[in-house]
PDB file of C-alpha atoms in Angstrom:
ATOM      1  CA  UNK Z   1     143.035 128.603  11.291  1.00 87.00           C
ATOM      2  CA  UNK Z   2     140.940 130.434  13.850  1.00 93.00           C
ATOM      3  CA  UNK Z   3     137.242 130.510  13.012  1.00 96.00           C
ATOM      4  CA  UNK Z   4     135.012 133.368  14.108  1.00 97.00           C
ATOM      5  CA  UNK Z   5     131.307 132.698  14.669  1.00 97.00           C
ATOM      6  CA  UNK Z   6     128.934 135.624  14.953  1.00 98.00           C
ATOM      7  CA  UNK Z   7     125.406 135.461  16.307  1.00 97.00           C
ATOM      8  CA  UNK Z   8     122.751 136.204  15.442  1.00 97.00           C
ATOM      9  CA  UNK Z   9     123.162 136.444  11.677  1.00 97.00           C
ATOM     10  CA  UNK Z  10     120.182 138.794  11.508  1.00 97.00           C
ATOM     11  CA  UNK Z  11     118.677 140.946  14.233  1.00 96.00           C
ATOM     12  CA  UNK Z  12     115.458 142.956  14.072  1.00 97.00           C
ATOM     13  CA  UNK Z  13     115.308 145.901  16.438  1.00 96.00           C
ATOM     14  CA  UNK Z  14     113.675 149.282  16.953  1.00 96.00           C
ATOM     15  CA  UNK Z  15     115.166 152.717  17.440  1.00 96.00           C
ATOM     16  CA  UNK Z  16     116.122 153.083  21.092  1.00 97.00           C
ATOM     17  CA  UNK Z  17     116.661 149.357  21.672  1.00 97.00           C
ATOM     18  CA  UNK Z  18     119.754 147.966  23.369  1.00 97.00           C
ATOM     19  CA  UNK Z  19     121.421 145.590  20.926  1.00 97.00           C
ATOM     20  CA  UNK Z  20     124.049 142.942  21.613  1.00 98.00           C
ATOM     21  CA  UNK Z  21     126.007 140.968  19.011  1.00 98.00           C
ATOM     22  CA  UNK Z  22     128.239 138.045  19.963  1.00 98.00           C
ATOM     23  CA  UNK Z  23     131.428 136.795  18.350  1.00 98.00           C
ATOM     24  CA  UNK Z  24     133.078 133.530  19.380  1.00 98.00           C
ATOM     25  CA  UNK Z  25     136.592 132.443  18.436  1.00 97.00           C
ATOM     26  CA  UNK Z  26     137.532 128.793  17.911  1.00 96.00           C
ATOM     27  CA  UNK Z  27     140.546 129.317  20.191  1.00 95.00           C
ATOM     28  CA  UNK Z  28     141.770 132.036  22.490  1.00 95.00           C
ATOM     29  CA  UNK Z  29     142.739 135.311  20.825  1.00 95.00           C
ATOM     30  CA  UNK Z  30     143.348 137.283  24.029  1.00 95.00           C
ATOM     31  CA  UNK Z  31     141.892 140.733  23.248  1.00 96.00           C
ATOM     32  CA  UNK Z  32     142.860 140.877  19.588  1.00 96.00           C
ATOM     33  CA  UNK Z  33     139.383 141.581  18.300  1.00 97.00           C
ATOM     34  CA  UNK Z  34     137.901 144.401  16.266  1.00 98.00           C
ATOM     35  CA  UNK Z  35     134.356 145.338  15.280  1.00 98.00           C
ATOM     36  CA  UNK Z  36     133.276 147.023  12.046  1.00 98.00           C
ATOM     37  CA  UNK Z  37     130.080 148.531  10.672  1.00 98.00           C
ATOM     38  CA  UNK Z  38     129.307 148.250   6.972  1.00 98.00           C
ATOM     39  CA  UNK Z  39     126.530 149.906   5.020  1.00 98.00           C
ATOM     40  CA  UNK Z  40     125.475 148.779   1.521  1.00 96.00           C
ATOM     41  CA  UNK Z  41     127.941 149.794  -1.167  1.00 96.00           C
ATOM     42  CA  UNK Z  42     130.416 151.208   1.348  1.00 98.00           C
ATOM     43  CA  UNK Z  43     133.680 150.088   2.876  1.00 98.00           C
ATOM     44  CA  UNK Z  44     133.596 148.829   6.459  1.00 98.00           C
ATOM     45  CA  UNK Z  45     134.159 151.346   9.243  1.00 98.00           C
ATOM     46  CA  UNK Z  46     136.211 150.498  12.327  1.00 98.00           C
ATOM     47  CA  UNK Z  47     134.218 150.852  15.559  1.00 98.00           C
ATOM     48  CA  UNK Z  48     136.163 148.973  18.241  1.00 98.00           C
ATOM     49  CA  UNK Z  49     139.722 147.624  18.447  1.00 97.00           C
ATOM     50  CA  UNK Z  50     141.477 145.493  21.048  1.00 97.00           C
ATOM     51  CA  UNK Z  51     138.060 144.185  22.107  1.00 97.00           C
ATOM     52  CA  UNK Z  52     136.962 147.274  24.026  1.00 98.00           C
ATOM     53  CA  UNK Z  53     138.781 150.382  22.736  1.00 97.00           C
ATOM     54  CA  UNK Z  54     136.513 152.845  20.970  1.00 98.00           C
ATOM     55  CA  UNK Z  55     137.905 154.174  17.690  1.00 97.00           C
ATOM     56  CA  UNK Z  56     138.197 157.954  17.550  1.00 97.00           C
ATOM     57  CA  UNK Z  57     135.019 159.627  16.331  1.00 97.00           C
ATOM     58  CA  UNK Z  58     132.757 156.632  17.012  1.00 98.00           C
ATOM     59  CA  UNK Z  59     129.713 157.445  19.183  1.00 98.00           C
ATOM     60  CA  UNK Z  60     129.909 156.299  22.790  1.00 98.00           C
ATOM     61  CA  UNK Z  61     126.711 154.243  22.430  1.00 98.00           C
ATOM     62  CA  UNK Z  62     128.961 151.593  20.868  1.00 98.00           C
ATOM     63  CA  UNK Z  63     130.946 149.439  23.286  1.00 98.00           C
ATOM     64  CA  UNK Z  64     132.855 146.187  23.158  1.00 98.00           C
ATOM     65  CA  UNK Z  65     133.757 143.624  25.777  1.00 98.00           C
ATOM     66  CA  UNK Z  66     135.240 140.178  26.197  1.00 98.00           C
ATOM     67  CA  UNK Z  67     138.522 138.332  26.025  1.00 97.00           C
ATOM     68  CA  UNK Z  68     139.734 134.870  25.184  1.00 97.00           C
ATOM     69  CA  UNK Z  69     137.065 133.308  23.000  1.00 97.00           C
ATOM     70  CA  UNK Z  70     133.865 135.264  23.635  1.00 98.00           C
ATOM     71  CA  UNK Z  71     133.231 138.869  22.713  1.00 98.00           C
ATOM     72  CA  UNK Z  72     130.265 141.209  22.467  1.00 98.00           C
ATOM     73  CA  UNK Z  73     129.429 144.431  20.682  1.00 98.00           C
ATOM     74  CA  UNK Z  74     126.702 146.462  22.372  1.00 98.00           C
ATOM     75  CA  UNK Z  75     124.780 149.415  21.006  1.00 98.00           C
ATOM     76  CA  UNK Z  76     123.195 151.024  24.051  1.00 97.00           C
ATOM     77  CA  UNK Z  77     120.402 152.860  22.229  1.00 97.00           C
ATOM     78  CA  UNK Z  78     119.960 152.002  18.559  1.00 97.00           C
ATOM     79  CA  UNK Z  79     119.817 155.026  16.253  1.00 96.00           C
ATOM     80  CA  UNK Z  80     118.490 155.207  12.665  1.00 95.00           C
ATOM     81  CA  UNK Z  81     122.066 155.475  11.354  1.00 96.00           C
ATOM     82  CA  UNK Z  82     123.001 152.176  13.056  1.00 97.00           C
ATOM     83  CA  UNK Z  83     120.998 149.893  10.760  1.00 94.00           C
ATOM     84  CA  UNK Z  84     123.828 148.112   8.981  1.00 97.00           C
ATOM     85  CA  UNK Z  85     125.860 144.905   8.967  1.00 98.00           C
ATOM     86  CA  UNK Z  86     128.453 144.365  11.688  1.00 98.00           C
ATOM     87  CA  UNK Z  87     131.560 142.195  11.465  1.00 98.00           C
ATOM     88  CA  UNK Z  88     134.072 141.035  14.014  1.00 98.00           C
ATOM     89  CA  UNK Z  89     137.698 140.407  13.061  1.00 98.00           C
ATOM     90  CA  UNK Z  90     140.409 138.571  14.982  1.00 97.00           C
ATOM     91  CA  UNK Z  91     144.168 138.792  14.815  1.00 92.00           C
ATOM     92  CA  UNK Z  92     146.415 135.964  15.996  1.00 86.00           C
ATOM     93  CA  UNK Z  93     149.953 135.069  15.008  1.00 82.00           C
ATOM     94  CA  UNK Z  94     150.010 136.911  11.694  1.00 85.00           C
ATOM     95  CA  UNK Z  95     146.626 135.624  10.593  1.00 91.00           C
ATOM     96  CA  UNK Z  96     143.321 137.455  10.477  1.00 96.00           C
ATOM     97  CA  UNK Z  97     139.752 136.205  10.140  1.00 97.00           C
ATOM     98  CA  UNK Z  98     136.414 137.963   9.892  1.00 98.00           C
ATOM     99  CA  UNK Z  99     133.174 136.719  11.336  1.00 98.00           C
ATOM    100  CA  UNK Z 100     130.252 136.026   9.034  1.00 98.00           C
ATOM    101  CA  UNK Z 101     128.426 139.258   9.871  1.00 98.00           C
ATOM    102  CA  UNK Z 102     125.266 140.339  11.700  1.00 98.00           C
ATOM    103  CA  UNK Z 103     122.682 142.361   9.825  1.00 98.00           C
ATOM    104  CA  UNK Z 104     120.753 144.758  12.057  1.00 98.00           C
ATOM    105  CA  UNK Z 105     117.357 145.441  10.501  1.00 96.00           C
ATOM    106  CA  UNK Z 106     114.492 147.746  11.362  1.00 88.00           C
ATOM    107  CA  UNK Z 107     111.743 145.948  13.289  1.00 88.00           C
TER     108      UNK Z 107
ATOM    109  CA  UNK X   1     144.068 163.093   5.641  1.00 93.00           C
ATOM    110  CA  UNK X   2     145.221 159.675   4.530  1.00 96.00           C
ATOM    111  CA  UNK X   3     143.362 158.144   1.615  1.00 98.00           C
ATOM    112  CA  UNK X   4     143.640 154.818  -0.198  1.00 98.00           C
ATOM    113  CA  UNK X   5     142.551 154.201  -3.775  1.00 98.00           C
ATOM    114  CA  UNK X   6     142.362 150.848  -5.540  1.00 98.00           C
ATOM    115  CA  UNK X   7     142.977 150.599  -9.276  1.00 98.00           C
ATOM    116  CA  UNK X   8     143.098 147.825 -11.840  1.00 96.00           C
ATOM    117  CA  UNK X   9     141.030 145.907 -14.393  1.00 97.00           C
ATOM    118  CA  UNK X  10     137.395 145.308 -13.564  1.00 96.00           C
ATOM    119  CA  UNK X  11     137.227 142.172 -15.684  1.00 98.00           C
ATOM    120  CA  UNK X  12     139.643 139.241 -15.629  1.00 98.00           C
ATOM    121  CA  UNK X  13     139.413 135.999 -17.587  1.00 98.00           C
ATOM    122  CA  UNK X  14     139.367 132.624 -15.818  1.00 97.00           C
ATOM    123  CA  UNK X  15     142.825 131.114 -15.220  1.00 97.00           C
ATOM    124  CA  UNK X  16     144.496 134.520 -15.609  1.00 98.00           C
ATOM    125  CA  UNK X  17     146.081 136.710 -12.925  1.00 98.00           C
ATOM    126  CA  UNK X  18     144.175 139.452 -11.161  1.00 98.00           C
ATOM    127  CA  UNK X  19     146.351 142.519 -10.514  1.00 98.00           C
ATOM    128  CA  UNK X  20     145.371 145.492  -8.374  1.00 98.00           C
ATOM    129  CA  UNK X  21     147.256 148.468  -6.986  1.00 98.00           C
ATOM    130  CA  UNK X  22     146.481 150.589  -3.955  1.00 98.00           C
ATOM    131  CA  UNK X  23     147.782 154.150  -3.981  1.00 98.00           C
ATOM    132  CA  UNK X  24     148.254 155.828  -0.610  1.00 98.00           C
ATOM    133  CA  UNK X  25     147.899 159.617  -0.502  1.00 97.00           C
ATOM    134  CA  UNK X  26     148.108 162.119   2.333  1.00 96.00           C
ATOM    135  CA  UNK X  27     150.689 160.086   4.230  1.00 94.00           C
ATOM    136  CA  UNK X  28     153.660 157.764   3.860  1.00 95.00           C
ATOM    137  CA  UNK X  29     153.421 154.042   3.325  1.00 96.00           C
ATOM    138  CA  UNK X  30     156.845 153.762   4.985  1.00 95.00           C
ATOM    139  CA  UNK X  31     155.571 154.409   8.505  1.00 91.00           C
ATOM    140  CA  UNK X  32     156.650 151.779  11.040  1.00 92.00           C
ATOM    141  CA  UNK X  33     153.252 152.030  12.740  1.00 94.00           C
ATOM    142  CA  UNK X  34     151.173 150.384  10.052  1.00 96.00           C
ATOM    143  CA  UNK X  35     150.606 147.346   7.883  1.00 96.00           C
ATOM    144  CA  UNK X  36     148.783 147.501   4.552  1.00 97.00           C
ATOM    145  CA  UNK X  37     146.244 144.883   3.603  1.00 98.00           C
ATOM    146  CA  UNK X  38     143.873 143.509   1.011  1.00 98.00           C
ATOM    147  CA  UNK X  39     140.378 142.313   1.871  1.00 98.00           C
ATOM    148  CA  UNK X  40     137.677 141.105  -0.506  1.00 98.00           C
ATOM    149  CA  UNK X  41     133.914 140.676  -0.403  1.00 98.00           C
ATOM    150  CA  UNK X  42     132.001 138.515  -2.906  1.00 98.00           C
ATOM    151  CA  UNK X  43     128.615 139.936  -3.895  1.00 97.00           C
ATOM    152  CA  UNK X  44     126.140 139.544  -1.042  1.00 96.00           C
ATOM    153  CA  UNK X  45     128.680 137.804   1.189  1.00 97.00           C
ATOM    154  CA  UNK X  46     131.046 138.574   4.050  1.00 98.00           C
ATOM    155  CA  UNK X  47     134.578 139.895   4.274  1.00 98.00           C
ATOM    156  CA  UNK X  48     137.662 137.779   3.592  1.00 98.00           C
ATOM    157  CA  UNK X  49     141.183 138.895   4.468  1.00 98.00           C
ATOM    158  CA  UNK X  50     143.637 138.152   1.650  1.00 98.00           C
ATOM    159  CA  UNK X  51     146.939 139.294   3.088  1.00 97.00           C
ATOM    160  CA  UNK X  52     148.997 142.142   4.506  1.00 97.00           C
ATOM    161  CA  UNK X  53     152.406 143.729   3.977  1.00 97.00           C
ATOM    162  CA  UNK X  54     154.774 145.912   5.983  1.00 95.00           C
ATOM    163  CA  UNK X  55     156.691 148.736   4.306  1.00 94.00           C
ATOM    164  CA  UNK X  56     159.864 146.630   4.594  1.00 94.00           C
ATOM    165  CA  UNK X  57     158.251 144.022   2.338  1.00 93.00           C
ATOM    166  CA  UNK X  58     157.450 141.373   4.948  1.00 95.00           C
ATOM    167  CA  UNK X  59     154.134 139.714   4.195  1.00 96.00           C
ATOM    168  CA  UNK X  60     151.556 137.406   5.715  1.00 94.00           C
ATOM    169  CA  UNK X  61     148.766 135.747   3.826  1.00 96.00           C
ATOM    170  CA  UNK X  62     145.460 133.961   4.323  1.00 96.00           C
ATOM    171  CA  UNK X  63     146.456 130.269   4.332  1.00 95.00           C
ATOM    172  CA  UNK X  64     143.529 129.398   2.061  1.00 96.00           C
ATOM    173  CA  UNK X  65     144.813 131.770  -0.646  1.00 97.00           C
ATOM    174  CA  UNK X  66     148.546 131.707   0.041  1.00 96.00           C
ATOM    175  CA  UNK X  67     149.488 129.530  -2.940  1.00 97.00           C
ATOM    176  CA  UNK X  68     147.940 132.052  -5.377  1.00 98.00           C
ATOM    177  CA  UNK X  69     148.648 135.414  -3.722  1.00 98.00           C
ATOM    178  CA  UNK X  70     151.544 137.829  -3.961  1.00 98.00           C
ATOM    179  CA  UNK X  71     151.481 141.219  -2.246  1.00 98.00           C
ATOM    180  CA  UNK X  72     154.281 143.695  -2.878  1.00 98.00           C
ATOM    181  CA  UNK X  73     155.106 147.275  -1.921  1.00 97.00           C
ATOM    182  CA  UNK X  74     156.696 150.145  -3.843  1.00 97.00           C
ATOM    183  CA  UNK X  75     157.656 152.786  -1.299  1.00 96.00           C
ATOM    184  CA  UNK X  76     158.941 155.155  -4.008  1.00 96.00           C
ATOM    185  CA  UNK X  77     155.424 155.337  -5.455  1.00 97.00           C
ATOM    186  CA  UNK X  78     153.615 155.029  -2.105  1.00 97.00           C
ATOM    187  CA  UNK X  79     151.773 152.010  -3.462  1.00 97.00           C
ATOM    188  CA  UNK X  80     151.220 148.371  -2.657  1.00 98.00           C
ATOM    189  CA  UNK X  81     149.884 145.730  -5.002  1.00 98.00           C
ATOM    190  CA  UNK X  82     147.990 142.458  -5.121  1.00 98.00           C
ATOM    191  CA  UNK X  83     148.403 139.622  -7.587  1.00 98.00           C
ATOM    192  CA  UNK X  84     146.045 136.650  -7.465  1.00 98.00           C
ATOM    193  CA  UNK X  85     146.801 133.900  -9.945  1.00 98.00           C
ATOM    194  CA  UNK X  86     144.650 131.230 -11.586  1.00 98.00           C
ATOM    195  CA  UNK X  87     141.422 133.050 -10.890  1.00 98.00           C
ATOM    196  CA  UNK X  88     137.977 131.474 -11.154  1.00 98.00           C
ATOM    197  CA  UNK X  89     134.453 132.821 -10.858  1.00 98.00           C
ATOM    198  CA  UNK X  90     134.763 132.332  -7.087  1.00 98.00           C
ATOM    199  CA  UNK X  91     137.274 135.207  -7.041  1.00 98.00           C
ATOM    200  CA  UNK X  92     134.638 137.665  -8.253  1.00 98.00           C
ATOM    201  CA  UNK X  93     134.369 140.238  -5.479  1.00 98.00           C
ATOM    202  CA  UNK X  94     134.807 143.808  -4.373  1.00 98.00           C
ATOM    203  CA  UNK X  95     138.477 144.156  -3.442  1.00 98.00           C
ATOM    204  CA  UNK X  96     139.440 146.632  -0.731  1.00 98.00           C
ATOM    205  CA  UNK X  97     142.828 147.887   0.330  1.00 98.00           C
ATOM    206  CA  UNK X  98     143.159 149.073   3.904  1.00 98.00           C
ATOM    207  CA  UNK X  99     145.601 150.236   6.576  1.00 98.00           C
ATOM    208  CA  UNK X 100     146.000 148.370   9.843  1.00 96.00           C
ATOM    209  CA  UNK X 101     147.845 149.555  12.904  1.00 94.00           C
ATOM    210  CA  UNK X 102     150.757 147.367  13.917  1.00 89.00           C
ATOM    211  CA  UNK X 103     149.731 147.778  17.570  1.00 87.00           C
ATOM    212  CA  UNK X 104     146.446 145.914  17.186  1.00 86.00           C
ATOM    213  CA  UNK X 105     145.956 144.891  13.515  1.00 92.00           C
ATOM    214  CA  UNK X 106     142.531 146.425  13.050  1.00 96.00           C
ATOM    215  CA  UNK X 107     141.895 148.135   9.724  1.00 97.00           C
ATOM    216  CA  UNK X 108     141.258 151.813  10.445  1.00 97.00           C
ATOM    217  CA  UNK X 109     141.339 153.334   6.960  1.00 98.00           C
ATOM    218  CA  UNK X 110     139.866 151.686   3.871  1.00 98.00           C
ATOM    219  CA  UNK X 111     139.764 152.397   0.178  1.00 98.00           C
ATOM    220  CA  UNK X 112     136.385 152.664  -1.516  1.00 98.00           C
ATOM    221  CA  UNK X 113     136.756 149.217  -3.063  1.00 98.00           C
ATOM    222  CA  UNK X 114     136.885 148.043  -6.645  1.00 98.00           C
ATOM    223  CA  UNK X 115     134.676 145.382  -8.221  1.00 98.00           C
ATOM    224  CA  UNK X 116     136.526 142.641 -10.080  1.00 98.00           C
ATOM    225  CA  UNK X 117     134.558 140.160 -12.160  1.00 98.00           C
ATOM    226  CA  UNK X 118     136.076 136.909 -13.384  1.00 98.00           C
ATOM    227  CA  UNK X 119     134.421 135.932 -16.637  1.00 97.00           C
ATOM    228  CA  UNK X 120     135.333 134.934 -20.159  1.00 95.00           C
TER     229      UNK X 120
END
């Protein structure tokens, strides 16, 4: 099984900050990586697919990069609505795994 | 606008089988462009993929749950279902159904989730 390791697990930041979250795969997954945002009591929301493709309707301050085993999600200027938990998810050979999550808190 | 809705018992006894159904509205489950999946989230914890199914009935499962999981599809009712056998308290979670695109396997539409508690 492919393991996904997210870091940090918690991040404290202020409105306007540039935020970067990292996701590492235990083996190469090419660009088969997605990023989600989840708020308490709600279903996750897809932000990024195929490592760097922005889902329709998602603000352009969100961006994704990486390939192989190392990936990043960047929020260019953190907004009040962005305080949430973020998950990465990989797909490889008919198996999917989520990362452990990164909670973005208000500093 | 496509919507997914989970339904099923909110309480299941230990050792019994958890059964949930996801009803798809506003679109067809028989599209060749999508897979349909189940994901769960224990209280206060992260997301765990359970398995996915194509409209043709082909399935793929999380290896850690594979021995206990069955996912099926009923295209006539535009529904797909989850059965998880021999449940324990560790299976207590919010269960989500979701759609993933066959081109990249990210889940783009989710149901609201349903809480299932395993307790006697």
